[in-house]
């Protein structure tokens, strides 16, 4: 038993079969002292998939104590994001009450997974999360739209969360409006990193507004919905 183990970092790719073994240790309460579980890799596209992720999350939910001290979960550069919805369910089960840092960058997130994470946002289960990193080229525009809608629909503000994600190309007016509505409602800080990935130029930058985006923001300012002081302009000059 390794109940005193506080940090587990595995630097080689785990397969789903190995994740099932790890999940069994969690189910039995043998890793209940974990504060950091780092299963991410430096290379994209290895190891854990949906089966392994769901096995681990299921074990946390089914165990008597869960992982009560877990603060940091890193599943980046795997395919664990395919089972990301199960993480949302675990967050809602309150079996990871201290979890505050979640990294699912380049983890194969899907619309289904984003839907599960969105449910956790909507229910307030992410109120203690301070850092949420998401990215995937497999999530559709509608999937991202539904995820951001969860912030707007939630009755819970997430004032301390830093949400960093790479989102859809060419967001339309309704999606841009959702981003600003979530910001204006205080659902997450204006400092959150909203990133647009421009594949054709092979570069990643801050939130890029096209003419429609500028029109939406200008309209919200005219109606008193926004303050320019909340945003950094694309030339790096603070508004205000």
Coordinates of N, CA and C in Angstrom, one line a residue:
X1 N 0.8 -1.2 0.0 CA 0.0 0.0 0.0 C 0.9 1.2 0.0
X2 N 0.4 2.3 -0.7 CA 1.2 3.5 -0.9 C 0.4 4.7 -0.5
X3 N -0.3 4.6 0.7 CA -1.2 5.7 1.1 C -0.5 7.0 1.4
X4 N 0.9 6.9 1.7 CA 1.6 8.1 2.0 C 2.2 8.7 0.7
X5 N 2.1 8.1 -0.4 CA 2.6 8.6 -1.7 C 1.8 9.8 -2.1
X6 N 2.5 11.0 -2.3 CA 1.8 12.2 -2.6 C 1.9 12.6 -4.0
X7 N 3.0 12.2 -4.7 CA 3.2 12.6 -6.1 C 3.5 11.4 -6.9
X8 N 2.8 11.2 -8.0 CA 3.0 10.1 -8.9 C 3.2 10.7 -10.3
X9 N 4.4 10.6 -10.9 CA 4.7 11.1 -12.2 C 5.3 9.9 -13.0
X10 N 4.6 9.6 -14.1 CA 5.0 8.5 -14.9 C 5.4 9.1 -16.3
X11 N 6.7 8.9 -16.6 CA 7.2 9.6 -17.8 C 7.2 8.7 -19.1
X12 N 6.8 7.5 -18.9 CA 6.7 6.6 -20.1 C 5.2 6.4 -20.4
X13 N 4.8 6.2 -21.6 CA 3.4 6.0 -22.0 C 2.8 4.8 -21.3
X14 N 1.7 5.1 -20.6 CA 0.9 3.9 -20.1 C -0.2 3.6 -21.1
X15 N -0.4 2.3 -21.2 CA -1.5 1.8 -22.1 C -2.8 1.6 -21.2
X16 N -3.9 1.4 -21.9 CA -5.2 1.2 -21.1 C -5.1 0.1 -20.1
X17 N -4.5 -1.0 -20.5 CA -4.4 -2.2 -19.6 C -3.7 -1.8 -18.3
X18 N -2.6 -1.0 -18.4 CA -1.9 -0.6 -17.3 C -2.7 0.4 -16.4
X19 N -3.5 1.2 -17.1 CA -4.3 2.2 -16.4 C -5.4 1.4 -15.6
X20 N -5.9 0.3 -16.1 CA -6.9 -0.5 -15.4 C -6.3 -1.0 -14.1
X21 N -5.0 -1.4 -14.1 CA -4.3 -1.8 -12.9 C -4.1 -0.7 -11.9
X22 N -3.8 0.5 -12.4 CA -3.7 1.7 -11.6 C -5.0 2.0 -10.9
X23 N -6.0 1.9 -11.8 CA -7.4 2.2 -11.3 C -7.8 1.3 -10.1
X24 N -7.4 0.0 -10.2 CA -7.7 -0.9 -9.1 C -7.1 -0.5 -7.8
X25 N -5.8 0.0 -7.9 CA -5.1 0.5 -6.7 C -5.9 1.6 -6.1
X26 N -6.4 2.5 -7.0 CA -7.2 3.7 -6.5 C -8.5 3.2 -5.9
X27 N -9.1 2.2 -6.5 CA -10.4 1.7 -6.0 C -10.3 1.1 -4.6
X28 N -9.1 0.5 -4.3 CA -8.9 -0.1 -3.0 C -8.4 0.9 -2.0
X29 N -8.2 2.1 -2.4 CA -7.7 3.1 -1.4 C -6.3 3.2 -1.2
X30 N -5.5 2.5 -2.0 CA -4.0 2.4 -1.8 C -3.3 3.6 -2.2
X31 N -3.9 4.5 -3.0 CA -3.3 5.8 -3.4 C -4.0 7.0 -2.9
X32 N -4.7 6.9 -1.8 CA -5.6 7.9 -1.4 C -4.9 9.2 -0.9
X33 N -3.5 9.1 -0.8 CA -2.8 10.3 -0.3 C -2.2 11.1 -1.5
X34 N -2.5 10.7 -2.7 CA -2.0 11.5 -3.9 C -2.4 12.9 -3.9
X35 N -1.5 13.8 -4.1 CA -1.7 15.2 -4.3 C -1.5 15.6 -5.8
X36 N -0.7 14.9 -6.5 CA -0.4 15.2 -7.9 C -0.3 13.9 -8.7
X37 N -1.1 13.8 -9.7 CA -1.1 12.6 -10.6 C -0.7 13.1 -12.0
X38 N 0.5 12.9 -12.4 CA 1.0 13.4 -13.7 C 1.3 12.3 -14.7
X39 N 0.4 12.1 -15.6 CA 0.5 11.0 -16.6 C 0.6 11.6 -18.0
X40 N 0.9 12.8 -18.1 CA 1.1 13.5 -19.4 C 2.5 13.1 -19.9
X41 N 2.7 13.4 -21.2 CA 3.9 13.1 -21.9 C 4.4 14.3 -22.7
X42 N 5.7 14.2 -23.1 CA 6.3 15.3 -23.8 C 6.0 15.1 -25.3
X43 N 5.5 14.0 -25.7 CA 5.2 13.7 -27.1 C 3.7 13.5 -27.3
X44 N 3.1 14.0 -28.3 CA 1.6 13.9 -28.5 C 1.3 12.6 -29.1
X45 N 0.1 12.0 -28.6 CA -0.5 10.9 -29.2 C 0.0 9.5 -28.7
X46 N 0.3 9.4 -27.4 CA 0.7 8.2 -26.8 C -0.2 7.8 -25.7
X47 N -0.2 6.4 -25.5 CA -0.7 5.9 -24.2 C -2.2 5.9 -24.0
X48 N -2.6 6.4 -22.9 CA -3.9 6.3 -22.3 C -5.0 6.7 -23.3
X49 N -6.1 6.0 -23.4 CA -7.2 6.3 -24.2 C -8.5 6.4 -23.3
X50 N -9.6 6.3 -24.0 CA -10.9 6.4 -23.3 C -11.1 5.3 -22.3
X51 N -10.7 4.1 -22.6 CA -10.9 3.0 -21.7 C -10.2 3.2 -20.4
X52 N -8.9 3.6 -20.5 CA -8.1 3.8 -19.4 C -8.6 5.0 -18.5
X53 N -8.9 6.0 -19.2 CA -9.4 7.2 -18.4 C -10.7 6.9 -17.7
X54 N -11.6 6.2 -18.4 CA -12.9 5.9 -17.7 C -12.7 4.9 -16.6
X55 N -11.7 4.0 -16.7 CA -11.4 3.1 -15.6 C -10.9 3.8 -14.4
X56 N -10.0 4.7 -14.6 CA -9.5 5.5 -13.5 C -10.5 6.4 -12.8
X57 N -11.3 7.1 -13.6 CA -12.3 7.9 -13.0 C -13.4 7.1 -12.3
X58 N -13.7 6.0 -12.9 CA -14.7 5.1 -12.3 C -14.2 4.6 -11.0
X59 N -12.9 4.2 -10.9 CA -12.4 3.8 -9.6 C -12.4 4.8 -8.6
X60 N -12.1 6.1 -9.0 CA -12.2 7.2 -8.0 C -13.6 7.3 -7.4
X61 N -14.6 7.3 -8.4 CA -16.0 7.4 -8.0 C -16.5 6.3 -7.1
X62 N -16.0 5.1 -7.4 CA -16.5 3.9 -6.6 C -15.8 3.6 -5.3
X63 N -14.6 4.2 -5.2 CA -13.8 4.0 -3.9 C -14.5 4.7 -2.8
X64 N -14.2 4.2 -1.6 CA -14.8 4.8 -0.4 C -14.4 6.2 -0.1
X65 N -13.2 6.5 -0.4 CA -12.6 7.9 -0.1 C -12.3 8.7 -1.3
X66 N -12.2 8.1 -2.5 CA -11.8 8.8 -3.7 C -10.3 9.2 -3.6
X67 N -10.0 10.4 -4.1 CA -8.7 10.9 -4.0 C -8.8 12.3 -3.3
X68 N -9.0 12.3 -2.0 CA -9.3 13.5 -1.2 C -8.3 14.6 -1.2
X69 N -7.0 14.3 -1.5 CA -6.0 15.3 -1.5 C -5.5 15.7 -2.9
X70 N -6.0 15.1 -3.9 CA -5.5 15.3 -5.3 C -5.8 16.8 -5.6
X71 N -4.7 17.5 -6.0 CA -4.8 18.9 -6.4 C -4.5 19.1 -7.9
X72 N -3.6 18.2 -8.4 CA -3.1 18.5 -9.8 C -3.3 17.2 -10.6
X73 N -3.9 17.3 -11.8 CA -4.1 16.2 -12.7 C -3.7 16.6 -14.1
X74 N -2.7 15.8 -14.6 CA -2.1 16.1 -15.9 C -2.3 14.9 -16.8
X75 N -3.1 15.0 -17.8 CA -3.3 14.0 -18.8 C -3.0 14.5 -20.2
X76 N -2.1 15.5 -20.3 CA -1.8 16.1 -21.6 C -1.0 15.1 -22.5
X77 N -1.2 15.3 -23.8 CA -0.5 14.5 -24.8 C -0.7 13.0 -24.7
X78 N -2.0 12.7 -24.4 CA -2.4 11.3 -24.4 C -3.7 11.3 -25.2
X79 N -4.5 10.2 -25.1 CA -5.8 10.2 -25.7 C -6.8 10.1 -24.6
X80 N -6.4 10.4 -23.3 CA -7.3 10.3 -22.2 C -8.5 11.2 -22.3
X81 N -8.4 12.3 -23.1 CA -9.5 13.2 -23.2 C -10.7 12.6 -23.9
X82 N -10.5 11.5 -24.6 CA -11.6 10.8 -25.2 C -12.6 10.4 -24.1
X83 N -12.1 10.2 -22.9 CA -13.0 9.8 -21.7 C -13.1 11.0 -20.8
X84 N -13.0 12.2 -21.3 CA -13.0 13.4 -20.4 C -14.3 13.6 -19.7
X85 N -15.4 13.1 -20.3 CA -16.7 13.2 -19.6 C -16.7 12.5 -18.3
X86 N -16.0 11.4 -18.1 CA -15.9 10.7 -16.8 C -15.3 11.6 -15.8
X87 N -14.4 12.5 -16.2 CA -13.8 13.4 -15.2 C -14.8 14.4 -14.7
X88 N -15.7 14.8 -15.6 CA -16.8 15.7 -15.2 C -17.7 15.1 -14.2
X89 N -17.9 13.8 -14.3 CA -18.8 13.1 -13.4 C -18.1 12.9 -12.0
X90 N -16.8 12.7 -12.0 CA -16.1 12.5 -10.8 C -16.0 13.9 -10.0
X91 N -15.9 15.0 -10.8 CA -15.9 16.3 -10.1 C -17.3 16.5 -9.5
X92 N -18.3 16.1 -10.1 CA -19.7 16.2 -9.5 C -19.9 15.3 -8.3
X93 N -19.1 14.2 -8.3 CA -19.3 13.3 -7.2 C -18.6 13.7 -5.9
X94 N -17.8 14.8 -6.0 CA -17.0 15.4 -4.9 C -16.0 14.4 -4.3
X95 N -15.6 13.4 -5.1 CA -14.5 12.5 -4.7 C -13.1 13.1 -4.9
X96 N -13.0 14.3 -5.5 CA -11.7 15.0 -5.7 C -11.9 16.4 -5.2
X97 N -12.2 16.6 -3.9 CA -12.6 17.9 -3.5 C -11.6 19.0 -3.5
X98 N -10.3 18.6 -3.7 CA -9.2 19.6 -3.7 C -8.7 19.8 -5.1
X99 N -9.2 19.1 -6.1 CA -8.6 19.2 -7.5 C -8.8 20.7 -8.0
X100 N -7.6 21.3 -8.3 CA -7.6 22.7 -8.7 C -6.9 22.9 -10.0
X101 N -6.0 22.0 -10.4 CA -5.3 22.2 -11.7 C -5.5 21.0 -12.6
X102 N -6.1 21.2 -13.8 CA -6.4 20.2 -14.7 C -5.8 20.5 -16.1
X103 N -5.0 19.6 -16.6 CA -4.4 19.8 -17.9 C -4.8 18.7 -18.8
X104 N -5.6 19.0 -19.8 CA -6.1 18.1 -20.8 C -5.7 18.6 -22.2
X105 N -4.6 19.3 -22.3 CA -4.1 19.8 -23.6 C -3.7 18.6 -24.5
X106 N -4.1 18.7 -25.8 CA -3.8 17.7 -26.8 C -4.0 16.3 -26.2
X107 N -5.2 16.1 -25.7 CA -5.6 14.8 -25.1 C -6.7 14.1 -25.8
X108 N -7.0 14.5 -27.0 CA -8.0 13.9 -27.8 C -9.4 14.1 -27.4
X109 N -9.7 15.3 -26.8 CA -11.0 15.7 -26.3 C -12.0 15.6 -27.5
X110 N -13.2 15.1 -27.2 CA -14.3 15.0 -28.2 C -15.5 15.9 -27.7
X111 N -16.5 16.0 -28.6 CA -17.7 16.7 -28.2 C -18.4 16.0 -27.0
X112 N -18.4 14.7 -26.9 CA -19.0 14.0 -25.8 C -18.2 14.3 -24.5
X113 N -16.9 14.3 -24.6 CA -16.1 14.7 -23.4 C -16.4 16.1 -23.0
X114 N -16.4 17.0 -23.9 CA -16.7 18.4 -23.6 C -18.0 18.6 -23.0
X115 N -19.0 17.8 -23.4 CA -20.3 17.8 -22.8 C -20.3 17.5 -21.4
X116 N -19.5 16.4 -21.0 CA -19.4 16.0 -19.6 C -18.7 17.0 -18.8
X117 N -17.7 17.7 -19.3 CA -17.0 18.7 -18.6 C -17.9 19.9 -18.4
X118 N -18.7 20.2 -19.4 CA -19.7 21.3 -19.4 C -20.7 21.1 -18.3
X119 N -21.1 19.8 -18.1 CA -22.1 19.5 -17.0 C -21.4 19.9 -15.7
X120 N -20.1 19.6 -15.5 CA -19.5 19.9 -14.3 C -19.4 21.4 -14.0
X121 N -19.2 22.1 -15.1 CA -19.2 23.6 -15.0 C -20.5 24.1 -14.6
X122 N -21.6 23.6 -15.3 CA -22.9 24.1 -15.0 C -23.4 23.8 -13.6
X123 N -22.9 22.6 -13.0 CA -23.4 22.3 -11.7 C -22.6 23.0 -10.6
X124 N -21.5 23.6 -11.0 CA -20.7 24.3 -10.0 C -19.6 23.4 -9.4
X125 N -19.4 22.2 -10.0 CA -18.4 21.3 -9.5 C -17.0 21.7 -9.8
X126 N -16.8 22.7 -10.6 CA -15.5 23.3 -10.9 C -15.2 24.5 -10.1
X127 N -16.0 24.8 -9.1 CA -15.8 26.1 -8.4 C -14.4 26.2 -7.7
X128 N -13.8 25.1 -7.4 CA -12.5 25.1 -6.8 C -11.3 25.0 -7.8
X129 N -11.6 24.8 -9.1 CA -10.6 24.7 -10.1 C -10.0 26.0 -10.4
X130 N -8.7 26.1 -10.3 CA -8.0 27.4 -10.6 C -7.4 27.5 -12.0
X131 N -7.1 26.3 -12.5 CA -6.5 26.2 -13.8 C -7.0 25.1 -14.6
X132 N -7.6 25.4 -15.8 CA -8.2 24.4 -16.7 C -7.6 24.6 -18.1
X133 N -6.8 23.6 -18.6 CA -6.2 23.7 -19.9 C -6.8 22.7 -20.8
X134 N -7.3 23.1 -21.9 CA -8.0 22.3 -22.9 C -7.6 22.6 -24.3
X135 N -7.4 21.6 -25.1 CA -7.2 21.8 -26.5 C -7.4 20.5 -27.3
X136 N -8.0 20.7 -28.4 CA -8.3 19.5 -29.3 C -8.7 20.0 -30.6
X137 N -8.3 19.3 -31.7 CA -8.7 19.6 -33.0 C -9.9 18.7 -33.4
X138 N -10.4 17.9 -32.4 CA -11.4 16.9 -32.7 C -12.8 17.4 -32.2
X139 N -12.8 18.5 -31.4 CA -14.0 19.1 -30.9 C -14.6 20.0 -32.0
X140 N -15.9 19.8 -32.3 CA -16.5 20.6 -33.3 C -16.8 22.0 -32.8
X141 N -17.1 23.0 -33.7 CA -17.6 24.3 -33.3 C -18.8 24.2 -32.3
X142 N -19.7 23.3 -32.6 CA -20.8 23.1 -31.7 C -20.4 22.6 -30.4
X143 N -19.4 21.8 -30.3 CA -19.0 21.3 -29.0 C -18.4 22.4 -28.2
X144 N -17.5 23.2 -28.8 CA -17.0 24.4 -28.0 C -18.1 25.3 -27.6
X145 N -19.1 25.5 -28.5 CA -20.2 26.4 -28.2 C -21.0 25.9 -27.0
X146 N -21.2 24.6 -26.9 CA -22.0 24.1 -25.8 C -21.2 24.2 -24.5
X147 N -19.8 24.0 -24.6 CA -19.0 24.1 -23.4 C -19.0 25.5 -22.8
X148 N -18.9 26.5 -23.7 CA -18.9 27.9 -23.2 C -20.3 28.3 -22.7
X149 N -21.3 27.7 -23.4 CA -22.7 27.9 -22.9 C -22.9 27.5 -21.4
X150 N -22.1 26.5 -21.0 CA -22.3 26.0 -19.7 C -21.9 27.0 -18.7
X151 N -20.9 27.9 -19.0 CA -20.5 28.9 -18.1 C -21.6 30.0 -18.0
X152 N -22.2 30.3 -19.1 CA -23.3 31.3 -19.1 C -24.5 30.8 -18.3
X153 N -24.8 29.5 -18.5 CA -26.0 28.9 -17.9 C -25.8 28.6 -16.4
X154 N -24.6 28.4 -16.0 CA -24.4 28.0 -14.6 C -24.8 29.1 -13.6
X155 N -25.3 28.7 -12.5 CA -25.7 29.7 -11.4 C -24.5 30.0 -10.5
X156 N -23.3 29.4 -10.9 CA -22.1 29.5 -10.0 C -21.1 30.3 -10.8
X157 N -20.5 31.3 -10.2 CA -19.4 32.0 -10.8 C -18.1 31.3 -10.5
X158 N -17.1 31.4 -11.4 CA -15.8 30.7 -11.2 C -14.8 31.8 -11.2
X159 N -14.8 32.7 -10.2 CA -13.9 33.9 -10.3 C -12.4 33.6 -10.3
X160 N -12.0 32.4 -9.8 CA -10.6 32.2 -9.7 C -10.0 31.3 -10.8
X161 N -10.9 30.8 -11.7 CA -10.5 29.9 -12.7 C -9.8 30.6 -13.9
X162 N -8.7 30.0 -14.3 CA -8.0 30.5 -15.5 C -8.2 29.4 -16.5
X163 N -9.1 29.7 -17.5 CA -9.4 28.8 -18.5 C -8.6 29.1 -19.7
X164 N -7.8 28.1 -20.2 CA -7.0 28.3 -21.3 C -7.3 27.2 -22.3
X165 N -7.8 27.6 -23.5 CA -8.1 26.6 -24.5 C -7.9 27.2 -25.9
X166 N -7.7 26.2 -26.8 CA -7.6 26.6 -28.3 C -9.0 26.3 -28.8
X167 N -9.6 27.3 -29.4 CA -11.0 27.0 -29.8 C -11.2 27.1 -31.3
X168 N -12.4 27.1 -31.7 CA -12.7 27.0 -33.1 C -12.1 28.1 -34.0
X169 N -12.0 27.7 -35.2 CA -11.6 28.7 -36.2 C -12.8 29.6 -36.6
X170 N -12.5 30.8 -36.9 CA -13.6 31.8 -37.4 C -14.9 31.7 -36.5
X171 N -14.8 32.0 -35.3 CA -16.0 32.0 -34.4 C -17.1 32.9 -35.0
X172 N -18.4 32.5 -35.0 CA -19.4 33.3 -35.6 C -19.9 34.3 -34.5
X173 N -20.9 35.1 -34.8 CA -21.3 36.1 -33.9 C -21.9 35.5 -32.6
X174 N -22.7 34.4 -32.7 CA -23.3 33.9 -31.5 C -22.2 33.4 -30.5
X175 N -21.2 32.7 -31.1 CA -20.1 32.2 -30.2 C -19.3 33.3 -29.5
X176 N -19.0 34.3 -30.3 CA -18.3 35.5 -29.8 C -19.1 36.1 -28.7
X177 N -20.4 36.3 -29.0 CA -21.3 36.9 -28.0 C -21.3 36.1 -26.7
X178 N -21.2 34.7 -26.8 CA -21.2 33.9 -25.6 C -20.0 34.1 -24.8
X179 N -18.8 34.3 -25.5 CA -17.6 34.5 -24.7 C -17.7 35.8 -23.9
X180 N -18.1 36.9 -24.6 CA -18.2 38.1 -23.9 C -19.3 38.1 -22.8
X181 N -20.4 37.4 -23.0 CA -21.4 37.3 -22.0 C -20.9 36.6 -20.8
X182 N -20.2 35.5 -21.0 CA -19.6 34.8 -19.9 C -18.6 35.6 -19.1
X183 N -17.8 36.4 -19.8 CA -16.9 37.4 -19.1 C -17.6 38.4 -18.4
X184 N -18.6 39.0 -19.0 CA -19.4 40.1 -18.3 C -20.2 39.6 -17.1
X185 N -20.6 38.4 -17.1 CA -21.3 37.8 -16.0 C -20.4 37.4 -14.8
X186 N -19.1 37.5 -15.1 CA -18.1 37.1 -14.1 C -18.0 35.6 -13.9
X187 N -18.3 34.9 -14.9 CA -18.3 33.4 -14.9 C -16.8 32.9 -14.8
X188 N -15.9 33.6 -15.5 CA -14.5 33.4 -15.3 C -13.8 34.7 -15.6
X189 N -12.5 34.9 -15.1 CA -11.9 36.2 -15.2 C -11.6 36.6 -16.7
X190 N -11.5 37.9 -16.9 CA -11.2 38.4 -18.2 C -9.8 38.0 -18.6
X191 N -8.9 37.6 -17.6 CA -7.6 37.3 -17.9 C -7.4 35.8 -18.4
X192 N -8.5 35.1 -18.5 CA -8.5 33.7 -19.0 C -7.9 33.8 -20.4
X193 N -7.2 32.8 -20.8 CA -6.6 32.7 -22.1 C -7.5 32.1 -23.2
X194 N -8.1 33.0 -24.0 CA -8.9 32.5 -25.1 C -8.1 32.5 -26.3
X195 N -7.7 31.3 -26.8 CA -6.8 31.2 -27.9 C -7.4 30.8 -29.2
X196 N -7.0 31.4 -30.3 CA -7.5 30.9 -31.6 C -6.3 30.3 -32.4
X197 N -6.5 29.1 -32.9 CA -5.4 28.4 -33.6 C -5.6 28.6 -35.1
X198 N -4.6 29.2 -35.7 CA -4.7 29.5 -37.1 C -3.7 28.5 -37.8
X199 N -4.3 27.4 -38.3 CA -3.5 26.3 -38.8 C -2.8 26.8 -40.1
X200 N -3.4 27.6 -40.9 CA -2.8 27.9 -42.2 C -1.6 28.8 -42.0
X201 N -1.5 29.5 -40.9 CA -0.4 30.4 -40.6 C 0.5 29.8 -39.6
X202 N 0.1 28.6 -39.1 CA 0.9 27.8 -38.1 C 1.3 28.7 -36.9
X203 N 0.4 29.4 -36.4 CA 0.7 30.2 -35.2 C -0.5 30.2 -34.3
X204 N -0.2 30.4 -33.0 CA -1.3 30.5 -32.0 C -1.1 31.8 -31.3
X205 N -2.3 32.5 -31.1 CA -2.2 33.8 -30.5 C -3.4 34.0 -29.5
X206 N -3.5 35.2 -29.0 CA -4.7 35.4 -28.1 C -6.0 35.5 -29.0
X207 N -7.1 35.7 -28.3 CA -8.4 35.8 -29.0 C -8.3 36.7 -30.2
X208 N -8.6 36.2 -31.3 CA -8.5 37.0 -32.6 C -9.9 37.3 -33.0
X209 N -10.2 38.6 -33.1 CA -11.5 39.0 -33.5 C -11.5 39.5 -35.0
X210 N -12.5 38.9 -35.7 CA -12.6 39.4 -37.1 C -13.6 40.5 -37.0
X211 N -14.1 41.0 -38.2 CA -15.0 42.1 -38.2 C -16.3 41.8 -37.3
X212 N -16.8 40.6 -37.4 CA -18.0 40.3 -36.6 C -17.7 40.3 -35.1
X213 N -16.5 39.8 -34.7 CA -16.2 39.9 -33.3 C -16.0 41.3 -32.8
X214 N -15.4 42.2 -33.6 CA -15.3 43.6 -33.2 C -16.7 44.2 -33.1
X215 N -17.5 43.9 -34.1 CA -18.9 44.4 -34.1 C -19.7 44.0 -32.8
X216 N -19.5 42.7 -32.4 CA -20.2 42.2 -31.2 C -19.6 42.9 -30.0
X217 N -18.3 43.1 -29.9 CA -17.7 43.7 -28.7 C -18.2 45.2 -28.6
X218 N -18.1 45.9 -29.8 CA -18.5 47.3 -29.8 C -20.0 47.5 -29.4
X219 N -20.8 46.6 -29.9 CA -22.2 46.6 -29.6 C -22.5 46.4 -28.1
X220 N -21.7 45.5 -27.5 CA -21.8 45.3 -26.0 C -21.4 46.5 -25.2
X221 N -20.3 47.2 -25.7 CA -19.8 48.4 -25.0 C -20.8 49.5 -25.1
X222 N -21.4 49.6 -26.3 CA -22.4 50.7 -26.5 C -23.6 50.5 -25.6
X223 N -24.0 49.2 -25.3 CA -25.1 48.9 -24.5 C -24.7 48.8 -23.0
X224 N -23.5 49.2 -22.7 CA -23.0 49.2 -21.3 C -22.8 47.8 -20.8
X225 N -22.6 46.8 -21.7 CA -22.4 45.4 -21.2 C -20.9 45.1 -20.9
X226 N -20.0 45.9 -21.5 CA -18.6 45.7 -21.3 C -17.9 47.0 -21.1
X227 N -16.7 46.8 -20.5 CA -15.8 48.0 -20.3 C -14.5 47.6 -21.0
X228 N -14.0 48.6 -21.8 CA -12.7 48.3 -22.5 C -11.6 48.0 -21.6
X229 N -11.7 48.4 -20.3 CA -10.6 48.1 -19.4 C -10.4 46.6 -19.1
X230 N -11.4 45.8 -19.6 CA -11.4 44.4 -19.3 C -10.6 43.6 -20.3
X231 N -10.1 44.3 -21.4 CA -9.5 43.5 -22.5 C -8.2 44.1 -22.9
X232 N -7.3 43.2 -23.4 CA -6.0 43.6 -24.0 C -6.2 43.6 -25.5
X233 N -5.9 44.7 -26.1 CA -6.1 44.8 -27.6 C -5.0 44.0 -28.3
X234 N -5.2 43.7 -29.6 CA -4.3 42.8 -30.3 C -2.9 43.4 -30.4
X235 N -2.7 44.8 -30.3 CA -1.4 45.3 -30.4 C -0.6 45.3 -29.1
X236 N -1.3 44.7 -28.1 CA -0.6 44.6 -26.8 C -0.8 45.8 -25.8
X237 N -1.6 46.8 -26.3 CA -1.9 47.9 -25.5 C -3.1 47.7 -24.6
X238 N -3.0 48.0 -23.3 CA -4.2 47.8 -22.5 C -5.3 48.8 -22.9
X239 N -6.5 48.3 -22.9 CA -7.6 49.2 -23.2 C -8.0 49.9 -21.9
X240 N -8.7 51.0 -22.1 CA -9.1 51.8 -20.9 C -8.7 53.2 -21.0

